[in-house]
Amino acid sequence: MTERRGSGPSSAVIVAVGSELLTPHKTDTNSLFITDRLNGVGIDIVQKLVAGDEPRGLASALRYAMTAADVVIVTGGLGPTADDVTRDVVADLLGVPLDESADIVTRIRARFEARGLEMPEINRRQAAIPRGAEVLPNPAGTAPGLWLTAGGCRLVLLPGPPRELRPMFDRLVADRLAAAAGGRRVQRRTIRTTGRTESHIDELARPIYGPLAARQPSVSTTILASLGQIDLHLSTVGADPAEGGRVLDAAVEELAGVLGSCVVSTDGRTLPEVVGELLRRREARVAVAESCTGGLIASRLTDVPGSSAYVHAGWVLYSNQAKVALGVAPGLIEAHGAVSEAVAEAMAEAARVAADVDFGLAVTGIAGPGGATPEKPVGTVCLALAARGAPPRVRRVQLPGDRERVKFQASQAALDLLRRALLRAPSTGS
Amino acid sequence: MTERRGSGPSSAVIVAVGSELLTPHKTDTNSLFITDRLNGVGIDIVQKLVAGDEPRGLASALRYAMTAADVVIVTGGLGPTADDVTRDVVADLLGVPLDESADIVTRIRARFEARGLEMPEINRRQAAIPRGAEVLPNPAGTAPGLWLTAGGCRLVLLPGPPRELRPMFDRLVADRLAAAAGGRRVQRRTIRTTGRTESHIDELARPIYGPLAARQPSVSTTILASLGQIDLHLSTVGADPAEGGRVLDAAVEELAGVLGSCVVSTDGRTLPEVVGELLRRREARVAVAESCTGGLIASRLTDVPGSSAYVHAGWVLYSNQAKVALGVAPGLIEAHGAVSEAVAEAMAEAARVAADVDFGLAVTGIAGPGGATPEKPVGTVCLALAARGAPPRVRRVQLPGDRERVKFQASQAALDLLRRALLRAPSTGS
């Protein structure tokens, strides 16, 4: 696992400590952040562990982790209470005593005094340092981090709260790990797509990314599917970031060319961010009229900072009465049903006119579990986009999954309809 | 770690296999489901591991896991491709050959034929069984599970996709693990609260749950804080589920009494579900008018199946013009600003009247990062509830965090304002 040991650390294990991480309610997420940062300097994560607050189990987990990689990052268990045993277990494991650091006591006391409080005696535990450890300052909390070396393995202890851990880790990587890792850097690109299945994307992209893996430097590719979105992650590892960047840019250009208009972004932006930027660039505004998505499209559009520049108003038209009040003809609902292309189109135009904006975007569908008919099963969704001075775009889709999955995918399809109109691309995923 | 070995398995380690689980993009979530089910029969999770598809690392992870608990649950790596090495690694670890099961080949072939396809040769790998393993049928996929025993440790291999794993695991627990675990059962209750801080809940509840831990059977308590919500999880372990249930019901009653109107539910229901049920019970309907939440309140209300019975319509009033169009007096916005108690109240009443319903719920605030003033910093949010034939309820809150956190907490505070009105409880968290 540690083939590259000669040239500095190349592999790491992350150990998350805390009995709450062994319940059905809570999972370790610090490791995703840490993985991102370590990958960035060419260090792979080879395993992850979660251990509880029980000293014997934690000791065996740490002993195992130190056999599995060059670097072991331990998060959590540095608090002041009796449950916080990481310091004690590590000292015991390395066979060194714990010394109280007067400096750290002073720093912790000052943090309390700044808030007009006296330091509880219990916080002295956080100043106990396994002999030989270097202290990593924690500007956002009382628990300092610790850096130890044992048998060629670097052991790094960090506090669990993300707002303490993250800035400490970024400084640690910048100051120590990047240099130790011998200047290798990972470069990454993400091609985000929507409107196609994972297998379809793979079929289109594989003839390109297959050969890329064989080149020098090699480009590795991962396909990650999430709801209504397929991402292609490309990365390359090497000592020359400029060369890696050039290789990746060329790969992204080639892949994006083949994938066509289903590519949402190649720089990590989300679909609502991309739609927002396209609207802003055209100085256009949008109003939404939502039935089955129930406000989700408007909420996702307004998750983007600055969206008030192009989101004017939205309507949640859950009842037929509400649809009619905005301007949908009752006869249209009677003739075609509330879930129909005709009603979606009328909702979109009604929203556009009522808000007096450039685009009206509408969704009506059956999110389930109730409301289905043989002709319109759960997941039947009609989408429409009305545009000032242009013909409307209307689509009908059949979406899989439960209520919340149908809602999200419908919002994704609607936002994509608007994106394609703004790009003057065809409405379907071609 | 395995003190109760004499009375059947009491501890388990979960090993998730897959290199994608060691990237910054994806985390193991199967273990939360498995933990819930194993806890339910009195088996604790003592550690969790994630290992990649590399055989040497996976072998050392499995070897370690088998020293750490009575039961080792391994998920993933049972697919048909060369990357799927769990079967091979386990056979090698136990020193047994892999035999091809003609039965399983037949079953896999039949699955393909049912879809009019020929079984690819590669799928034969899924019929390779380490000698001595029992086969656990997989009704939802091609990869069967496997049950092995080695040195007193039960080793269970299961496929990674949740829709295959979950039904298989439930049958496994019902058929084997519960009996092996000697009939111990974990009982659980959750008290869900909103509108108070974690430390406030702890301060109120500790005098009750502290002594409960010392009783027989003992009740353990965990406080879990998430955005805008604090949950108290209570559990008890014992051979007599009726006794455990009685003890927990009494504990829930006592705690709920002390916590008062901040208790949203004691049966796992979410705030939108509770609000929905209160509206349904009173045959009342609600309309929402949202500025900074941008449709999130309506979307959360309509996440609940059957919500069309009480959600009539919603307005996203992002611009002042949209607020005025619904009926907010322009002079009110000029005099108090768009983010003000007065404008929130006017929005709520305008929505109520326009929709002709019992309740109008409105939010206006500064989600950030832009739009703040010295008097109205980011996170300033005004909430109002208009009710037919009752005085309005108006609140102003100051919420921490970034744009999405402010939006969510504002939606939570608004839904809680409606919940309290429906319960005729005071509007603040008392």
GROMACS .gro file of N, CA and C in nm, chain B residues 203-331:
model
  387
  633GLU      N    1  -3.011   2.115   2.981
  633GLU     CA    2  -3.030   2.169   3.117
  633GLU      C    3  -3.167   2.127   3.174
  634LEU      N    4  -3.270   2.133   3.087
  634LEU     CA    5  -3.404   2.095   3.133
  634LEU      C    6  -3.416   1.944   3.152
  635ALA      N    7  -3.355   1.869   3.061
  635ALA     CA    8  -3.380   1.724   3.058
  635ALA      C    9  -3.288   1.645   3.149
  636ARG      N   10  -3.167   1.696   3.174
  636ARG     CA   11  -3.067   1.616   3.247
  636ARG      C   12  -3.116   1.570   3.385
  637PRO      N   13  -3.185   1.657   3.463
  637PRO     CA   14  -3.231   1.611   3.595
  637PRO      C   15  -3.322   1.489   3.586
  638ILE      N   16  -3.383   1.467   3.469
  638ILE     CA   17  -3.469   1.350   3.453
  638ILE      C   18  -3.392   1.233   3.394
  639TYR      N   19  -3.318   1.258   3.283
  639TYR     CA   20  -3.256   1.141   3.219
  639TYR      C   21  -3.133   1.093   3.294
  640GLY      N   22  -3.071   1.178   3.375
  640GLY     CA   23  -2.959   1.131   3.457
  640GLY      C   24  -2.999   1.013   3.544
  641PRO      N   25  -3.098   1.031   3.635
  641PRO     CA   26  -3.142   0.919   3.719
  641PRO      C   27  -3.194   0.798   3.640
  642LEU      N   28  -3.254   0.823   3.520
  642LEU     CA   29  -3.308   0.712   3.441
  642LEU      C   30  -3.198   0.612   3.402
  643ALA      N   31  -3.076   0.665   3.381
  643ALA     CA   32  -2.966   0.578   3.337
  643ALA      C   33  -2.929   0.479   3.447
  644ALA      N   34  -2.955   0.519   3.574
  644ALA     CA   35  -2.914   0.434   3.686
  644ALA      C   36  -3.018   0.326   3.717
  645ARG      N   37  -3.142   0.341   3.663
  645ARG     CA   38  -3.248   0.243   3.693
  645ARG      C   39  -3.225   0.110   3.622
  646GLN      N   40  -3.301   0.010   3.659
  646GLN     CA   41  -3.302  -0.120   3.590
  646GLN      C   42  -3.441  -0.145   3.532
  647PRO      N   43  -3.463  -0.164   3.401
  647PRO     CA   44  -3.360  -0.151   3.299
  647PRO      C   45  -3.320  -0.005   3.278
  648SER      N   46  -3.196   0.013   3.245
  648SER     CA   47  -3.139   0.146   3.229
  648SER      C   48  -3.186   0.210   3.097
  649VAL      N   49  -3.214   0.341   3.104
  649VAL     CA   50  -3.251   0.414   2.983
  649VAL      C   51  -3.132   0.500   2.940
  650SER      N   52  -3.078   0.476   2.821
  650SER     CA   53  -2.970   0.564   2.775
  650SER      C   54  -3.025   0.675   2.688
  651THR      N   55  -2.962   0.791   2.698
  651THR     CA   56  -3.011   0.911   2.630
  651THR      C   57  -2.898   0.972   2.548
  652THR      N   58  -2.929   1.011   2.425
  652THR     CA   59  -2.834   1.085   2.342
  652THR      C   60  -2.906   1.210   2.292
  653ILE      N   61  -2.837   1.323   2.297
  653ILE     CA   62  -2.893   1.446   2.240
  653ILE      C   63  -2.829   1.467   2.104
  654LEU      N   64  -2.909   1.483   1.999
  654LEU     CA   65  -2.853   1.508   1.866
  654LEU      C   66  -2.908   1.638   1.811
  655ALA      N   67  -2.817   1.732   1.786
  655ALA     CA   68  -2.858   1.862   1.735
  655ALA      C   69  -2.843   1.864   1.584
  656SER      N   70  -2.946   1.905   1.510
  656SER     CA   71  -2.931   1.935   1.369
  656SER      C   72  -2.988   2.074   1.347
  657LEU      N   73  -2.986   2.121   1.224
  657LEU     CA   74  -3.024   2.260   1.199
  657LEU      C   75  -3.168   2.286   1.241
  658GLY      N   76  -3.188   2.376   1.338
  658GLY     CA   77  -3.322   2.413   1.381
  658GLY      C   78  -3.397   2.305   1.453
  659GLN      N   79  -3.327   2.204   1.501
  659GLN     CA   80  -3.395   2.090   1.563
  659GLN      C   81  -3.302   2.019   1.660
  660ILE      N   82  -3.351   1.988   1.781
  660ILE     CA   83  -3.275   1.909   1.878
  660ILE      C   84  -3.358   1.785   1.909
  661ASP      N   85  -3.297   1.668   1.892
  661ASP     CA   86  -3.366   1.542   1.921
  661ASP      C   87  -3.305   1.476   2.044
  662LEU      N   88  -3.391   1.423   2.130
  662LEU     CA   89  -3.347   1.337   2.241
  662LEU      C   90  -3.379   1.193   2.203
  663HIS      N   91  -3.275   1.108   2.193
  663HIS     CA   92  -3.296   0.967   2.161
  663HIS      C   93  -3.285   0.887   2.290
  664LEU      N   94  -3.390   0.812   2.322
  664LEU     CA   95  -3.389   0.727   2.442
  664LEU      C   96  -3.391   0.582   2.398
  665SER      N   97  -3.318   0.497   2.468
  665SER     CA   98  -3.325   0.355   2.434
  665SER      C   99  -3.301   0.271   2.558
  666THR      N  100  -3.352   0.150   2.550
  666THR     CA  101  -3.331   0.055   2.658
  666THR      C  102  -3.311  -0.083   2.596
  667VAL      N  103  -3.227  -0.166   2.659
  667VAL     CA  104  -3.198  -0.300   2.607
  667VAL      C  105  -3.244  -0.402   2.711
  668GLY      N  106  -3.312  -0.508   2.665
  668GLY     CA  107  -3.351  -0.610   2.761
  668GLY      C  108  -3.422  -0.724   2.693
  669ALA      N  109  -3.443  -0.830   2.767
  669ALA     CA  110  -3.508  -0.947   2.711
  669ALA      C  111  -3.659  -0.930   2.706
  670ASP      N  112  -3.713  -0.836   2.786
  670ASP     CA  113  -3.858  -0.818   2.796
  670ASP      C  114  -3.899  -0.687   2.727
  671PRO      N  115  -3.945  -0.697   2.601
  671PRO     CA  116  -3.977  -0.574   2.528
  671PRO      C  117  -4.092  -0.496   2.592
  672ALA      N  118  -4.187  -0.566   2.655
  672ALA     CA  119  -4.300  -0.496   2.716
  672ALA      C  120  -4.253  -0.408   2.830
  673GLU      N  121  -4.164  -0.463   2.913
  673GLU     CA  122  -4.111  -0.384   3.024
  673GLU      C  123  -4.032  -0.264   2.972
  674GLY      N  124  -3.947  -0.289   2.871
  674GLY     CA  125  -3.869  -0.180   2.811
  674GLY      C  126  -3.960  -0.071   2.757
  675GLY      N  127  -4.066  -0.111   2.689
  675GLY     CA  128  -4.160  -0.015   2.633
  675GLY      C  129  -4.226   0.070   2.741
  676ARG      N  130  -4.266   0.005   2.852
  676ARG     CA  131  -4.330   0.078   2.962
  676ARG      C  132  -4.234   0.181   3.022
  677VAL      N  133  -4.111   0.137   3.045
  677VAL     CA  134  -4.011   0.226   3.104
  677VAL      C  135  -3.988   0.348   3.013
  678LEU      N  136  -3.977   0.321   2.882
  678LEU     CA  137  -3.953   0.431   2.788
  678LEU      C  138  -4.072   0.525   2.778
  679ASP      N  139  -4.193   0.469   2.775
  679ASP     CA  140  -4.312   0.554   2.766
  679ASP      C  141  -4.319   0.648   2.886
  680ALA      N  142  -4.289   0.595   3.005
  680ALA     CA  143  -4.290   0.679   3.126
  680ALA      C  144  -4.183   0.788   3.116
  681ALA      N  145  -4.064   0.750   3.065
  681ALA     CA  146  -3.956   0.848   3.053
  681ALA      C  147  -3.994   0.958   2.954
  682VAL      N  148  -4.054   0.919   2.841
  682VAL     CA  149  -4.095   1.016   2.739
  682VAL      C  150  -4.197   1.113   2.799
  683GLU      N  151  -4.293   1.059   2.875
  683GLU     CA  152  -4.397   1.143   2.933
  683GLU      C  153  -4.337   1.246   3.028
  684GLU      N  154  -4.246   1.198   3.113
  684GLU     CA  155  -4.183   1.286   3.211
  684GLU      C  156  -4.101   1.395   3.141
  685LEU      N  157  -4.021   1.355   3.042
  685LEU     CA  158  -3.937   1.452   2.971
  685LEU      C  159  -4.022   1.551   2.891
  686ALA      N  160  -4.124   1.500   2.824
  686ALA     CA  161  -4.208   1.589   2.743
  686ALA      C  162  -4.276   1.692   2.832
  687GLY      N  163  -4.312   1.650   2.954
  687GLY     CA  164  -4.374   1.743   3.048
  687GLY      C  165  -4.282   1.858   3.082
  688VAL      N  166  -4.156   1.829   3.101
  688VAL     CA  167  -4.058   1.932   3.138
  688VAL      C  168  -4.023   2.020   3.019
  689LEU      N  169  -4.017   1.961   2.900
  689LEU     CA  170  -3.974   2.036   2.781
  689LEU      C  171  -4.085   2.125   2.727
  690GLY      N  172  -4.211   2.088   2.756
  690GLY     CA  173  -4.323   2.176   2.722
  690GLY      C  174  -4.348   2.188   2.573
  691SER      N  175  -4.386   2.309   2.530
  691SER     CA  176  -4.438   2.326   2.394
  691SER      C  177  -4.329   2.322   2.287
  692CYS      N  178  -4.203   2.312   2.324
  692CYS     CA  179  -4.100   2.297   2.220
  692CYS      C  180  -4.095   2.155   2.167
  693VAL      N  181  -4.169   2.062   2.229
  693VAL     CA  182  -4.172   1.925   2.178
  693VAL      C  183  -4.259   1.919   2.053
  694VAL      N  184  -4.199   1.879   1.942
  694VAL     CA  185  -4.270   1.869   1.814
  694VAL      C  186  -4.339   1.734   1.803
  695SER      N  187  -4.268   1.627   1.838
  695SER     CA  188  -4.326   1.493   1.830
  695SER      C  189  -4.249   1.398   1.920
  696THR      N  190  -4.313   1.286   1.954
  696THR     CA  191  -4.244   1.182   2.031
  696THR      C  192  -4.250   1.050   1.954
  697ASP      N  193  -4.282   1.056   1.826
  697ASP     CA  194  -4.296   0.934   1.746
  697ASP      C  195  -4.222   0.944   1.613
  698GLY      N  196  -4.124   1.035   1.606
  698GLY     CA  197  -4.042   1.043   1.486
  698GLY      C  198  -4.095   1.133   1.377
  699ARG      N  199  -4.219   1.186   1.394
  699ARG     CA  200  -4.273   1.271   1.288
  699ARG      C  201  -4.194   1.402   1.276
  700THR      N  202  -4.182   1.450   1.152
  700THR     CA  203  -4.112   1.575   1.127
  700THR      C  204  -4.205   1.693   1.155
  701LEU      N  205  -4.146   1.813   1.162
  701LEU     CA  206  -4.228   1.933   1.184
  701LEU      C  207  -4.333   1.953   1.073
  702PRO      N  208  -4.298   1.941   0.944
  702PRO     CA  209  -4.403   1.955   0.843
  702PRO      C  210  -4.513   1.848   0.856
  703GLU      N  211  -4.477   1.729   0.898
  703GLU     CA  212  -4.580   1.625   0.917
  703GLU      C  213  -4.673   1.662   1.032
  704VAL      N  214  -4.615   1.711   1.141
  704VAL     CA  215  -4.695   1.747   1.258
  704VAL      C  216  -4.789   1.864   1.225
  705VAL      N  217  -4.734   1.966   1.158
  705VAL     CA  218  -4.816   2.080   1.119
  705VAL      C  219  -4.928   2.033   1.027
  706GLY      N  220  -4.894   1.945   0.932
  706GLY     CA  221  -4.994   1.893   0.839
  706GLY      C  222  -5.107   1.823   0.912
  707GLU      N  223  -5.070   1.741   1.011
  707GLU     CA  224  -5.174   1.667   1.081
  707GLU      C  225  -5.263   1.759   1.164
  708LEU      N  226  -5.203   1.862   1.224
  708LEU     CA  227  -5.284   1.958   1.302
  708LEU      C  228  -5.381   2.033   1.209
  709LEU      N  229  -5.333   2.072   1.091
  709LEU     CA  230  -5.420   2.141   0.995
  709LEU      C  231  -5.533   2.048   0.951
  710ARG      N  232  -5.499   1.926   0.919
  710ARG     CA  233  -5.598   1.830   0.872
  710ARG      C  234  -5.705   1.806   0.979
  711ARG      N  235  -5.659   1.795   1.106
  711ARG     CA  236  -5.752   1.767   1.215
  711ARG      C  237  -5.852   1.883   1.230
  712ARG      N  238  -5.804   2.006   1.205
  712ARG     CA  239  -5.895   2.121   1.218
  712ARG      C  240  -5.963   2.155   1.086
  713GLU      N  241  -5.938   2.072   0.984
  713GLU     CA  242  -5.991   2.098   0.849
  713GLU      C  243  -5.958   2.240   0.806
  714ALA      N  244  -5.837   2.283   0.838
  714ALA     CA  245  -5.794   2.419   0.804
  714ALA      C  246  -5.696   2.412   0.687
  715ARG      N  247  -5.685   2.524   0.614
  715ARG     CA  248  -5.590   2.529   0.503
  715ARG      C  249  -5.496   2.649   0.521
  716VAL      N  250  -5.379   2.638   0.459
  716VAL     CA  251  -5.280   2.743   0.477
  716VAL      C  252  -5.230   2.790   0.341
  717ALA      N  253  -5.195   2.919   0.334
  717ALA     CA  254  -5.127   2.974   0.217
  717ALA      C  255  -5.000   3.041   0.269
  718VAL      N  256  -4.891   3.033   0.192
  718VAL     CA  257  -4.767   3.093   0.238
  718VAL      C  258  -4.723   3.205   0.144
  719ALA      N  259  -4.656   3.304   0.203
  719ALA     CA  260  -4.597   3.413   0.126
  719ALA      C  261  -4.453   3.425   0.170
  720GLU      N  262  -4.360   3.390   0.080
  720GLU     CA  263  -4.220   3.377   0.119
  720GLU      C  264  -4.132   3.477   0.045
  721SER      N  265  -4.051   3.548   0.120
  721SER     CA  266  -3.948   3.627   0.054
  721SER      C  267  -3.815   3.553   0.068
  722CYS      N  268  -3.744   3.567   0.179
  722CYS     CA  269  -3.608   3.510   0.184
  722CYS      C  270  -3.605   3.358   0.179
  723THR      N  271  -3.711   3.289   0.219
  723THR     CA  272  -3.710   3.143   0.212
  723THR      C  273  -3.736   3.093   0.069
  724GLY      N  274  -3.784   3.181  -0.018
  724GLY     CA  275  -3.788   3.153  -0.162
  724GLY      C  276  -3.864   3.029  -0.205
  725GLY      N  277  -3.964   2.985  -0.130
  725GLY     CA  278  -4.041   2.867  -0.169
  725GLY      C  279  -4.011   2.745  -0.083
  726LEU      N  280  -3.914   2.757   0.007
  726LEU     CA  281  -3.873   2.641   0.087
  726LEU      C  282  -3.982   2.594   0.183
  727ILE      N  283  -4.058   2.690   0.240
  727ILE     CA  284  -4.164   2.650   0.334
  727ILE      C  285  -4.271   2.570   0.259
  728ALA      N  286  -4.313   2.622   0.144
  728ALA     CA  287  -4.414   2.550   0.064
  728ALA      C  288  -4.360   2.414   0.023
  729SER      N  289  -4.232   2.409  -0.016
  729SER     CA  290  -4.175   2.282  -0.060
  729SER      C  291  -4.171   2.182   0.054
  730ARG      N  292  -4.136   2.228   0.175
  730ARG     CA  293  -4.131   2.134   0.288
  730ARG      C  294  -4.272   2.088   0.326
  731LEU      N  295  -4.367   2.180   0.323
  731LEU     CA  296  -4.506   2.140   0.354
  731LEU      C  297  -4.554   2.035   0.255
  732THR      N  298  -4.516   2.053   0.126
  732THR     CA  299  -4.567   1.961   0.023
  732THR      C  300  -4.478   1.838   0.006
  733ASP      N  301  -4.374   1.824   0.088
  733ASP     CA  302  -4.301   1.696   0.092
  733ASP      C  303  -4.386   1.587   0.156
  734VAL      N  304  -4.489   1.627   0.229
  734VAL     CA  305  -4.570   1.532   0.304
  734VAL      C  306  -4.681   1.477   0.213
  735PRO      N  307  -4.690   1.343   0.199
  735PRO     CA  308  -4.798   1.286   0.117
  735PRO      C  309  -4.934   1.334   0.166
  736GLY      N  310  -5.022   1.366   0.075
  736GLY     CA  311  -5.156   1.410   0.112
  736GLY      C  312  -5.165   1.557   0.149
  737SER      N  313  -5.057   1.633   0.131
  737SER     CA  314  -5.058   1.773   0.173
  737SER      C  315  -5.150   1.860   0.088
  738SER      N  316  -5.196   1.808  -0.027
  738SER     CA  317  -5.288   1.889  -0.107
  738SER      C  318  -5.419   1.913  -0.031
  739ALA      N  319  -5.445   1.835   0.075
  739ALA     CA  320  -5.565   1.858   0.155
  739ALA      C  321  -5.560   1.992   0.231
  740TYR      N  322  -5.441   2.042   0.261
  740TYR     CA  323  -5.436   2.164   0.342
  740TYR      C  324  -5.344   2.271   0.285
  741VAL      N  325  -5.261   2.238   0.185
  741VAL     CA  326  -5.183   2.343   0.119
  741VAL      C  327  -5.261   2.387  -0.003
  742HIS      N  328  -5.299   2.513  -0.003
  742HIS     CA  329  -5.381   2.561  -0.112
  742HIS      C  330  -5.293   2.631  -0.215
  743ALA      N  331  -5.217   2.728  -0.172
  743ALA     CA  332  -5.137   2.806  -0.266
  743ALA      C  333  -5.022   2.872  -0.192
  744GLY      N  334  -4.922   2.913  -0.268
  744GLY     CA  335  -4.810   2.983  -0.209
  744GLY      C  336  -4.759   3.089  -0.304
  745TRP      N  337  -4.699   3.191  -0.247
  745TRP     CA  338  -4.639   3.297  -0.328
  745TRP      C  339  -4.493   3.313  -0.289
  746VAL      N  340  -4.407   3.319  -0.389
  746VAL     CA  341  -4.269   3.359  -0.363
  746VAL      C  342  -4.261   3.506  -0.404
  747LEU      N  343  -4.250   3.592  -0.304
  747LEU     CA  344  -4.254   3.737  -0.329
  747LEU      C  345  -4.113   3.791  -0.312
  748TYR      N  346  -4.031   3.767  -0.416
  748TYR     CA  347  -3.890   3.800  -0.401
  748TYR      C  348  -3.867   3.950  -0.417
  749SER      N  349  -3.938   4.012  -0.509
  749SER     CA  350  -3.920   4.156  -0.530
  749SER      C  351  -4.026   4.235  -0.453
  750ASN      N  352  -3.999   4.362  -0.427
  750ASN     CA  353  -4.100   4.448  -0.362
  750ASN      C  354  -4.225   4.458  -0.448
  751GLN      N  355  -4.203   4.467  -0.580
  751GLN     CA  356  -4.312   4.474  -0.676
  751GLN      C  357  -4.407   4.355  -0.660
  752ALA      N  358  -4.349   4.235  -0.640
  752ALA     CA  359  -4.432   4.116  -0.622
  752ALA      C  360  -4.509   4.125  -0.491
  753LYS      N  361  -4.447   4.181  -0.386
  753LYS     CA  362  -4.516   4.196  -0.257
  753LYS      C  363  -4.635   4.290  -0.274
  754VAL      N  364  -4.612   4.401  -0.344
  754VAL     CA  365  -4.719   4.499  -0.365
  754VAL      C  366  -4.831   4.438  -0.449
  755ALA      N  367  -4.794   4.360  -0.551
  755ALA     CA  368  -4.896   4.299  -0.638
  755ALA      C  369  -4.990   4.209  -0.558
  756LEU      N  370  -4.939   4.145  -0.453
  756LEU     CA  371  -5.027   4.058  -0.373
  756LEU      C  372  -5.112   4.139  -0.275
  757GLY      N  373  -5.072   4.266  -0.248
  757GLY     CA  374  -5.156   4.346  -0.161
  757GLY      C  375  -5.085   4.414  -0.044
  758VAL      N  376  -4.952   4.408  -0.041
  758VAL     CA  377  -4.879   4.480   0.063
  758VAL      C  378  -4.874   4.628   0.023
  759ALA      N  379  -4.909   4.718   0.115
  759ALA     CA  380  -4.912   4.861   0.082
  759ALA      C  381  -4.770   4.912   0.058
  760PRO      N  382  -4.747   4.983  -0.056
  760PRO     CA  383  -4.612   5.033  -0.084
  760PRO      C  384  -4.560   5.122   0.030
  761GLY      N  385  -4.650   5.198   0.093
  761GLY     CA  386  -4.607   5.287   0.201
  761GLY      C  387  -4.549   5.211   0.319
   0.00000   0.00000   0.00000
